[in-house]
Short mmCIF file of N, CA, C and O in Angstrom, two decimals:
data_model
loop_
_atom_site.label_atom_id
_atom_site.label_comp_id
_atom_site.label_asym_id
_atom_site.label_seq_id
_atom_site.Cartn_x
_atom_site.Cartn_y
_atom_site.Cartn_z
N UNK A 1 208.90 263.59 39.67
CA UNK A 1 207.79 264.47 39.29
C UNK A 1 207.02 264.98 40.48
O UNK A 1 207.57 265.44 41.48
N UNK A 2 205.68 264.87 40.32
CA UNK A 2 204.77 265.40 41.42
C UNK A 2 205.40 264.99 42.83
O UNK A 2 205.64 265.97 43.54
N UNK A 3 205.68 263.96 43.30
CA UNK A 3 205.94 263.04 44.07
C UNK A 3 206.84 263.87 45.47
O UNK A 3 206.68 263.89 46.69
N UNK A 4 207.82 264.49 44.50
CA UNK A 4 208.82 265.18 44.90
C UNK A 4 208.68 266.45 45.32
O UNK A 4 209.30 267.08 46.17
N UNK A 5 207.64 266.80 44.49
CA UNK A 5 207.26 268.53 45.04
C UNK A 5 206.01 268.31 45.69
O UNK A 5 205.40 269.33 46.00
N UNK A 6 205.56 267.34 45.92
CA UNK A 6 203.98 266.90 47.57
C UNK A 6 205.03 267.13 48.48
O UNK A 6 204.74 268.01 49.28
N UNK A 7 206.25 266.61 48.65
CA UNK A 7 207.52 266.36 49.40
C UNK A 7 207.45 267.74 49.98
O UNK A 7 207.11 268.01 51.13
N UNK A 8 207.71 268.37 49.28
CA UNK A 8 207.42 270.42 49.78
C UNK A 8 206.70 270.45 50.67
O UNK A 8 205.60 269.90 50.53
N UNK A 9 207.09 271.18 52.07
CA UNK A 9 205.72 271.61 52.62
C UNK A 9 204.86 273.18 52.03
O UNK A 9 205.55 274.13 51.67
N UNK A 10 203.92 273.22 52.02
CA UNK A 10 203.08 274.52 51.54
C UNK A 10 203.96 275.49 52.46
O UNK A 10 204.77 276.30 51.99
N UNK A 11 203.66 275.28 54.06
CA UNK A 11 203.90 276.60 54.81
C UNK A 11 205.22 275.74 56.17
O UNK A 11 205.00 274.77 56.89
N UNK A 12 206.35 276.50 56.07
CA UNK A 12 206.98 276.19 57.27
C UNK A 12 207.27 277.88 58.08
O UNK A 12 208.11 278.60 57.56
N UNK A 13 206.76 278.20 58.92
CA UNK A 13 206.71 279.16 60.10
C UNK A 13 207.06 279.35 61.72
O UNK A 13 206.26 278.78 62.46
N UNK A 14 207.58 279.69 62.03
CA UNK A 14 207.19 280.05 63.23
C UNK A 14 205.87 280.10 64.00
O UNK A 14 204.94 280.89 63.82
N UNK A 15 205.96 279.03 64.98
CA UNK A 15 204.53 278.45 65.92
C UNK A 15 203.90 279.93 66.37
O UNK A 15 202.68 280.08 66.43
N UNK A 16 205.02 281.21 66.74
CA UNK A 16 203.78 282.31 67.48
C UNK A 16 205.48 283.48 67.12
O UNK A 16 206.70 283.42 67.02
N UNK A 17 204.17 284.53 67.07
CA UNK A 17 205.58 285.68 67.17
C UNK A 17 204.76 286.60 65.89
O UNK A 17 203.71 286.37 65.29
N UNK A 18 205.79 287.76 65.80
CA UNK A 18 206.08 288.66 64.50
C UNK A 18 207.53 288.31 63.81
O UNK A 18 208.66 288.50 64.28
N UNK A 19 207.11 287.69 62.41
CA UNK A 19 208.51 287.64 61.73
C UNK A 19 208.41 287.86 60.58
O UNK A 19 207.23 288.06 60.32
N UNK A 20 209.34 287.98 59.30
CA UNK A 20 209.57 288.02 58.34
C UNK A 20 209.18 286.75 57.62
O UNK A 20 209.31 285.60 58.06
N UNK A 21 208.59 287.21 56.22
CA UNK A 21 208.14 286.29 55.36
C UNK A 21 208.48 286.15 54.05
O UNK A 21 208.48 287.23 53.47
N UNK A 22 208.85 284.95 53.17
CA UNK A 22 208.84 285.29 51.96
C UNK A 22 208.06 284.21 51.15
O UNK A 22 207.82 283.06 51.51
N UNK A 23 207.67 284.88 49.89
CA UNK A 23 206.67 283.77 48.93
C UNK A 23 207.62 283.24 48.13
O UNK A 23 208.27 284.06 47.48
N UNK A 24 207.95 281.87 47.98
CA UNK A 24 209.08 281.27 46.79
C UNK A 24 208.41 280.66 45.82
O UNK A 24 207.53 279.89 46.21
N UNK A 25 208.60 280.79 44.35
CA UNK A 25 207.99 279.51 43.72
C UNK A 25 208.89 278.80 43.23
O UNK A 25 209.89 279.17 42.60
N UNK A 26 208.47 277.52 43.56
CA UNK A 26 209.41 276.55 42.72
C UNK A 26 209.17 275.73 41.43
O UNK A 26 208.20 275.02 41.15
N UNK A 27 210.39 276.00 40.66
CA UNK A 27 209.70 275.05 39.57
C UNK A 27 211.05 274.69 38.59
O UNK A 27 212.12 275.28 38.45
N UNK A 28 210.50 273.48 38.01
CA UNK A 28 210.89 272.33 37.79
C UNK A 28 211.80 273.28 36.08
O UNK A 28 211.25 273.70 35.06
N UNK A 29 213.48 273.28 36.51
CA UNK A 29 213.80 273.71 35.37
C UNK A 29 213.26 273.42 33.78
O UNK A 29 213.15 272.21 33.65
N UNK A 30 213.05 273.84 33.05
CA UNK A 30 213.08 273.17 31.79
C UNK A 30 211.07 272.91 31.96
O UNK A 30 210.41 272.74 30.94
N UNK A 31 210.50 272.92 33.17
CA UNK A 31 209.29 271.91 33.13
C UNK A 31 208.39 273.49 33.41
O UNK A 31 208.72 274.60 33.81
N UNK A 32 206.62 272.59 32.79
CA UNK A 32 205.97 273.31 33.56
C UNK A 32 205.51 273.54 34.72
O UNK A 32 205.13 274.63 35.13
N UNK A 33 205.52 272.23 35.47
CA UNK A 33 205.40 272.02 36.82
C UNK A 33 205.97 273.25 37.72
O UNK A 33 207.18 273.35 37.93
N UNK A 34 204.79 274.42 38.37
CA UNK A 34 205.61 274.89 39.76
C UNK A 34 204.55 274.81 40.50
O UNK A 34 203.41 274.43 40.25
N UNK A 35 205.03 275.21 41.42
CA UNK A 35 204.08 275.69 42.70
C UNK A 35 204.43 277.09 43.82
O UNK A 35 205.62 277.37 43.63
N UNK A 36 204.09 277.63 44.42
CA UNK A 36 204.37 279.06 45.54
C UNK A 36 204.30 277.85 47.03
O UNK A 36 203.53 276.91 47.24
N UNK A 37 205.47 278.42 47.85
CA UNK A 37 205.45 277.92 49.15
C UNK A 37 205.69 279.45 49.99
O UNK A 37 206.04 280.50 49.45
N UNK A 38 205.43 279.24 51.32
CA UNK A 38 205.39 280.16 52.53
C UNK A 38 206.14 279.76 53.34
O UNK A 38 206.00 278.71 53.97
N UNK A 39 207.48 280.89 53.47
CA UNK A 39 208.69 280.35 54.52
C UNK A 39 209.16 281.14 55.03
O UNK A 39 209.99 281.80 54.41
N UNK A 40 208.75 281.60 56.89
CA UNK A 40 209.03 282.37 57.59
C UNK A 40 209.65 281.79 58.86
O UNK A 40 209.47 280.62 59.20
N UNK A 41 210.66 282.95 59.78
CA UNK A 41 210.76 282.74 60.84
C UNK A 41 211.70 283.72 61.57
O UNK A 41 212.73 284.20 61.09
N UNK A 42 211.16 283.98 62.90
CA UNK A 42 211.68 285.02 63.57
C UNK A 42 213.55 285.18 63.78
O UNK A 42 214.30 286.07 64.20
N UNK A 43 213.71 283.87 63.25
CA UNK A 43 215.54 283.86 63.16
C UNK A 43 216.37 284.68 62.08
O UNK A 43 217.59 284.82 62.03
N UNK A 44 215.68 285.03 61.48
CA UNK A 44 215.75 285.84 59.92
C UNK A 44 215.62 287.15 60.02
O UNK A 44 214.63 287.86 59.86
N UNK A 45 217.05 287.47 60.37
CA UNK A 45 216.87 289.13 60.91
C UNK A 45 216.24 290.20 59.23
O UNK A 45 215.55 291.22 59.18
N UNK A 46 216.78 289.48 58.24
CA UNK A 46 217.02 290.42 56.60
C UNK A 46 215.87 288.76 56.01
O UNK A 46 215.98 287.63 56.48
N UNK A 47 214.94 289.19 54.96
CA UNK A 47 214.33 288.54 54.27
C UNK A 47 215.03 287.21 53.43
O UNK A 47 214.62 286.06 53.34
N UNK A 48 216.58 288.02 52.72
CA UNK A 48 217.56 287.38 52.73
C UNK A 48 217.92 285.76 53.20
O UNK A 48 217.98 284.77 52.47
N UNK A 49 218.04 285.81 53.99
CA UNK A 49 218.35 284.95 55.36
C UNK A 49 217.58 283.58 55.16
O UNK A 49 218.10 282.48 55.36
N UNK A 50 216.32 283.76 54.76
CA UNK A 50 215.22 283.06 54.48
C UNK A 50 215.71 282.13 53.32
O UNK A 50 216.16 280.99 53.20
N UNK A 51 215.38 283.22 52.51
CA UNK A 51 215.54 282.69 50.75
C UNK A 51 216.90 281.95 50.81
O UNK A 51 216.96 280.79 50.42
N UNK A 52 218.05 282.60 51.30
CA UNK A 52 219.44 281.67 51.21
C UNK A 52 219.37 280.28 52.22
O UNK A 52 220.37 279.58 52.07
N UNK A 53 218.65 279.87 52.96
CA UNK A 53 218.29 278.39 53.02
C UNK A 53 217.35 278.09 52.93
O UNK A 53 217.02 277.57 54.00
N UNK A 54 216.39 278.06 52.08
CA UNK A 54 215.81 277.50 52.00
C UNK A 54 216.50 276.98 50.36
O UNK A 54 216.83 275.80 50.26
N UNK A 55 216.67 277.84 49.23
CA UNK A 55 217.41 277.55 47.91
C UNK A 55 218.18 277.04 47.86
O UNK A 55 218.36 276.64 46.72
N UNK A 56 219.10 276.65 48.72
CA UNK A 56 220.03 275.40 48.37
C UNK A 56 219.44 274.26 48.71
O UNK A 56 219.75 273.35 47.95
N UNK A 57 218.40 273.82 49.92
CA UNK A 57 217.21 272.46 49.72
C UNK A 57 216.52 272.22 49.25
O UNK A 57 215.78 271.29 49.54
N UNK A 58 216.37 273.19 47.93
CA UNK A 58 215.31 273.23 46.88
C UNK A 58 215.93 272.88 46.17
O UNK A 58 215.57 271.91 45.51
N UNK A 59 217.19 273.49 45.94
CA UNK A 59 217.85 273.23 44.87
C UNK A 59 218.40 271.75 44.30
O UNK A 59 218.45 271.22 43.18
N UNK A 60 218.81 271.34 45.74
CA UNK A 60 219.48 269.77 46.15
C UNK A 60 218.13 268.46 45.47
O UNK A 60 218.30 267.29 45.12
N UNK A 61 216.61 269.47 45.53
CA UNK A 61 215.48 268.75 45.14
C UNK A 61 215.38 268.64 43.97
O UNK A 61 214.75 267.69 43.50
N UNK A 62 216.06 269.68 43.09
CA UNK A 62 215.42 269.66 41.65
C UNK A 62 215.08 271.23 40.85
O UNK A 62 215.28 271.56 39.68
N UNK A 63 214.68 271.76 41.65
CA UNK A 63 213.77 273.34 41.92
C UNK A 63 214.99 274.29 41.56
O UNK A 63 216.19 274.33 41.82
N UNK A 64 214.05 275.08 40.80
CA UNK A 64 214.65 276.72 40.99
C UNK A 64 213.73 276.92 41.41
O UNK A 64 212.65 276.33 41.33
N UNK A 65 214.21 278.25 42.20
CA UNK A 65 213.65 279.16 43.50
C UNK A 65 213.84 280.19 43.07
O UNK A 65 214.95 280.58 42.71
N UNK A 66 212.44 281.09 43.00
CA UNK A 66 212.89 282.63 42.70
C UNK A 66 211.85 283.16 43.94
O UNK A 66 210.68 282.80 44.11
N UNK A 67 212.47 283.92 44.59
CA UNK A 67 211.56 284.33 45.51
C UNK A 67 210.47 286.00 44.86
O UNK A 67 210.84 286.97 44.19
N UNK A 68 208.91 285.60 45.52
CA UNK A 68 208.04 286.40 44.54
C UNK A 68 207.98 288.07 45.60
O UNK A 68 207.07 288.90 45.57
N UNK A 69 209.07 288.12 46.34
CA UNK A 69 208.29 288.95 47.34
C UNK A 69 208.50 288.37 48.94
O UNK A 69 208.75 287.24 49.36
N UNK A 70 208.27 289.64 49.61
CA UNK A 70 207.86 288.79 51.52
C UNK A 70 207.32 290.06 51.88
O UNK A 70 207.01 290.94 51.06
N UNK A 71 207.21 290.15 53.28
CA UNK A 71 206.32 290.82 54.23
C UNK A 71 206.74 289.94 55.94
O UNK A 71 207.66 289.32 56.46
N UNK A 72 205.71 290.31 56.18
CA UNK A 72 205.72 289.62 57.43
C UNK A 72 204.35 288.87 58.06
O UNK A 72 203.21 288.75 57.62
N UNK A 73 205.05 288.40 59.34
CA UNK A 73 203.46 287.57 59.12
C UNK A 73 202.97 287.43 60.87
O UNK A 73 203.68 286.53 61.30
N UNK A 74 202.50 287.70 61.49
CA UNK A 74 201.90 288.04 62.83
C UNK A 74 200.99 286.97 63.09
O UNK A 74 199.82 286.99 62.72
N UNK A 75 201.76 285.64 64.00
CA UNK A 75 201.14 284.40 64.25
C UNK A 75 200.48 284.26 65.85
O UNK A 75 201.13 283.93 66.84
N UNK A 76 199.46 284.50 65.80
CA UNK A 76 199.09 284.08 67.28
C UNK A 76 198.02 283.07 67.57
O UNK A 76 196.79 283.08 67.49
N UNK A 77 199.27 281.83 68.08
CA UNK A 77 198.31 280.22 67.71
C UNK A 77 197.17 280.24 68.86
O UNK A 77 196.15 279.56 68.76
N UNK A 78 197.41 281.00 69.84
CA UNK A 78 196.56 281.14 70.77
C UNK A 78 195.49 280.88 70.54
O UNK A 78 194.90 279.85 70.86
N UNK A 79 194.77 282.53 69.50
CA UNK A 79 193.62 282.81 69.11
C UNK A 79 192.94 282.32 67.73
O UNK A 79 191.87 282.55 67.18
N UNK A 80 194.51 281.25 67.35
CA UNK A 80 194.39 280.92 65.90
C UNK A 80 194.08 282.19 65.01
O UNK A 80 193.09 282.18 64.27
N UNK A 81 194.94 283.33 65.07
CA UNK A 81 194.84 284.22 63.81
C UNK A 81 196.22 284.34 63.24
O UNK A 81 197.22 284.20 63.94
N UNK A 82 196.24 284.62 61.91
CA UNK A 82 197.24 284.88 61.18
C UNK A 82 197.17 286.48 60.61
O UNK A 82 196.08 286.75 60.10
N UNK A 83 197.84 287.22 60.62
CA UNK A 83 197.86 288.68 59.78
C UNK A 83 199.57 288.51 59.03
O UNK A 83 200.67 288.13 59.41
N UNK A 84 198.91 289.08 57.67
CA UNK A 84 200.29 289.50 56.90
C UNK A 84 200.11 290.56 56.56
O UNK A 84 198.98 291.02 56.67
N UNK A 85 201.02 291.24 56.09
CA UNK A 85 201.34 292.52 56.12
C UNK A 85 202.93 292.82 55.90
O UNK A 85 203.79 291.95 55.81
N UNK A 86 203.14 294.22 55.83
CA UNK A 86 204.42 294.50 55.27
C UNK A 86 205.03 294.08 54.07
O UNK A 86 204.45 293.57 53.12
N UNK A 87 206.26 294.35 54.18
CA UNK A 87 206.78 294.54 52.57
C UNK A 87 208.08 293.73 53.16
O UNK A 87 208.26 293.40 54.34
N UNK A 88 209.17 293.41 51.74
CA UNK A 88 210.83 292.92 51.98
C UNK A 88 211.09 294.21 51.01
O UNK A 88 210.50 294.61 50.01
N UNK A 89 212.21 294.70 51.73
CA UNK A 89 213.01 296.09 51.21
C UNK A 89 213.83 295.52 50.40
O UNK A 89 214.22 296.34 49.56
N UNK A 90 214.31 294.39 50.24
CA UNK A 90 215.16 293.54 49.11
C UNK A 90 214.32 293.04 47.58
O UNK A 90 214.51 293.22 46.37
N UNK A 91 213.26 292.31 48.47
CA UNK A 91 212.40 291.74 47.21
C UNK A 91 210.95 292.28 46.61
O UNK A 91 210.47 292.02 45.51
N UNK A 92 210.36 293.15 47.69
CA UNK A 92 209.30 293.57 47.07
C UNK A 92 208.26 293.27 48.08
O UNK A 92 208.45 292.90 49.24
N UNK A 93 207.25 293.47 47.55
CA UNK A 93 205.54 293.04 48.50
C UNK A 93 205.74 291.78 48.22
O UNK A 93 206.88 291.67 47.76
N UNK A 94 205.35 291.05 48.25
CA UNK A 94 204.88 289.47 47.77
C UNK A 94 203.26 289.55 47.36
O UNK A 94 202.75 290.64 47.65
N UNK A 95 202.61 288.83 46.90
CA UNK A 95 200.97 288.99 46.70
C UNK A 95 200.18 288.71 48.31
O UNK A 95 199.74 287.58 48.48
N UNK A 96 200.09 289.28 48.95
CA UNK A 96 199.97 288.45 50.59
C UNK A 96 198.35 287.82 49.96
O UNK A 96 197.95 286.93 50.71
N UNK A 97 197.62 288.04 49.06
CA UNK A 97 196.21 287.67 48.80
C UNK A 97 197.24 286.05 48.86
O UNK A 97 197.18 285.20 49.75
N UNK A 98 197.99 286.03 47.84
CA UNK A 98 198.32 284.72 47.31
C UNK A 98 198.95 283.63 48.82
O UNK A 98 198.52 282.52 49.15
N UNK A 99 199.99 284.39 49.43
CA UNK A 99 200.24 284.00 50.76
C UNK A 99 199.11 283.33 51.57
O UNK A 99 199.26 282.15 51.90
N UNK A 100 197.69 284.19 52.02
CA UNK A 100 197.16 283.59 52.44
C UNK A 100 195.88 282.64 52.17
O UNK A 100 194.80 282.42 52.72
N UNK A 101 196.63 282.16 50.93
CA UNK A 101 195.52 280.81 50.51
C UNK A 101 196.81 279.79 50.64
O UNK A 101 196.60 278.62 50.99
N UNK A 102 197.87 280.17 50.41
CA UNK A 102 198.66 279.06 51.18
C UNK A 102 198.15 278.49 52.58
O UNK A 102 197.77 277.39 52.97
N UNK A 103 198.30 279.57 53.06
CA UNK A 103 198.57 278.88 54.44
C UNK A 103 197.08 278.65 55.27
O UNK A 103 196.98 278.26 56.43
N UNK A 104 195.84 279.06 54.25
CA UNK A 104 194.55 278.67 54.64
C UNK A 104 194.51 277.01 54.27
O UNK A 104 193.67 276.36 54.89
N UNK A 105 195.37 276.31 53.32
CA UNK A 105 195.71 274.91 53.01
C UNK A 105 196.49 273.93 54.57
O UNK A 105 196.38 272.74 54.86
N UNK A 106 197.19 274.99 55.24
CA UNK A 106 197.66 274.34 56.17
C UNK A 106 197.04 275.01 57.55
O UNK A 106 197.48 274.52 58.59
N UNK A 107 196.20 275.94 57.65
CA UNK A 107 195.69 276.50 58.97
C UNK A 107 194.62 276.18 58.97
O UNK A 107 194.36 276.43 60.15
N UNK A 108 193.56 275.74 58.49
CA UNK A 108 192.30 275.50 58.00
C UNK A 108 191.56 276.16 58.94
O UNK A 108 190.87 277.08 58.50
N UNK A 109 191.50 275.89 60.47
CA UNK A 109 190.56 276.27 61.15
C UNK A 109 191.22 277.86 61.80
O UNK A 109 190.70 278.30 62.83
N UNK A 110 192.04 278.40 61.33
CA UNK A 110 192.66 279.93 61.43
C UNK A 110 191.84 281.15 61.07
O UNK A 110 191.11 280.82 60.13
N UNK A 111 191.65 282.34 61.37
CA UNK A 111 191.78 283.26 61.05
C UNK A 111 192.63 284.02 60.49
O UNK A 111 193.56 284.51 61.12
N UNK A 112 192.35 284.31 58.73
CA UNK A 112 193.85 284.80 58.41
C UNK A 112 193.42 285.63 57.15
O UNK A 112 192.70 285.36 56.19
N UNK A 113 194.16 286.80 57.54
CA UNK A 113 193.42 288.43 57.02
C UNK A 113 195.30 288.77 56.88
O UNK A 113 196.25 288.29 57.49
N UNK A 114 195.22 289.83 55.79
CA UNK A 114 196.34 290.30 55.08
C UNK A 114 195.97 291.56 54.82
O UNK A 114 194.78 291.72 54.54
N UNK A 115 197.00 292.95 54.83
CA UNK A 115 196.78 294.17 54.57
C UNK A 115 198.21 295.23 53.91
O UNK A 115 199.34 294.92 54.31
N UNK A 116 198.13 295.95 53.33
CA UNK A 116 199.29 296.80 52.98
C UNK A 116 200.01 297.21 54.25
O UNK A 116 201.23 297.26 54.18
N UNK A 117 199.59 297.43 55.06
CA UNK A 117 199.88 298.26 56.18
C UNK A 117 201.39 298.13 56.73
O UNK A 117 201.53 296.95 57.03
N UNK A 118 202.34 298.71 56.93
CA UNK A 118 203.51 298.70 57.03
C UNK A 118 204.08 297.82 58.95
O UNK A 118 205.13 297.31 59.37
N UNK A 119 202.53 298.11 59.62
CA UNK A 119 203.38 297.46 61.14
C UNK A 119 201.78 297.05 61.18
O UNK A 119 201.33 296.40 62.12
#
């Protein structure tokens, strides 16, 4: 149960850079139990890329994975700010409002602002 999806991290990213992002939620076939996680990284040339590993370690958990959307996400740990922004040409916008209350759970002391804006 719960136990297994605390197990989840909220946000796994790339420490600094511009990369691609996507919002997944997971949830518990058959159950009501889900939750939205944040999983980016500059190795992920296509949004794609993302979603196809991370869904088979979700899957191996229990989880279906439907991904809600991505964008991208502009990390600079320097100054501690986060910006999201952009779209996935595969999956859609993602809610970036929703994105960044994720990752205000794991950045706490960050700056982190989200916009339509394409770059």
């Amino acid at each position: 149960g719960g136990a297994a999806m605390a197990a989840v991290q909220d946000v796994e990213i790339d420490p600094e850079g511009t990369f691609k992002y996507i919002l997944v939620r997971l949830q518990r076939p058959g159950g009501e139990e889900q939750r939205d996680i944040v999983r980016g990284t500059k190795a992920a040339e296509f949004h794609n890329h993302i979603f196809e590993k991370v869904n088979p370690e979700m899957e191996k958990l229990g989880y279906e994975c439907k991904c809600l959307g991505g964008g991208k996400i502009d990390h600079n740990s320097k100054d501690k700010k986060i910006r999201v922004f952009g779209l996935s040409t595969g999956y859609g916008k993602a809610d970036h409002s929703v994105t960044v209350e994720i990752l205000k759970k794991v950045y706490t002391d960050y700056e982190i602002t989200w916009s339509d804006d394409k770059k």
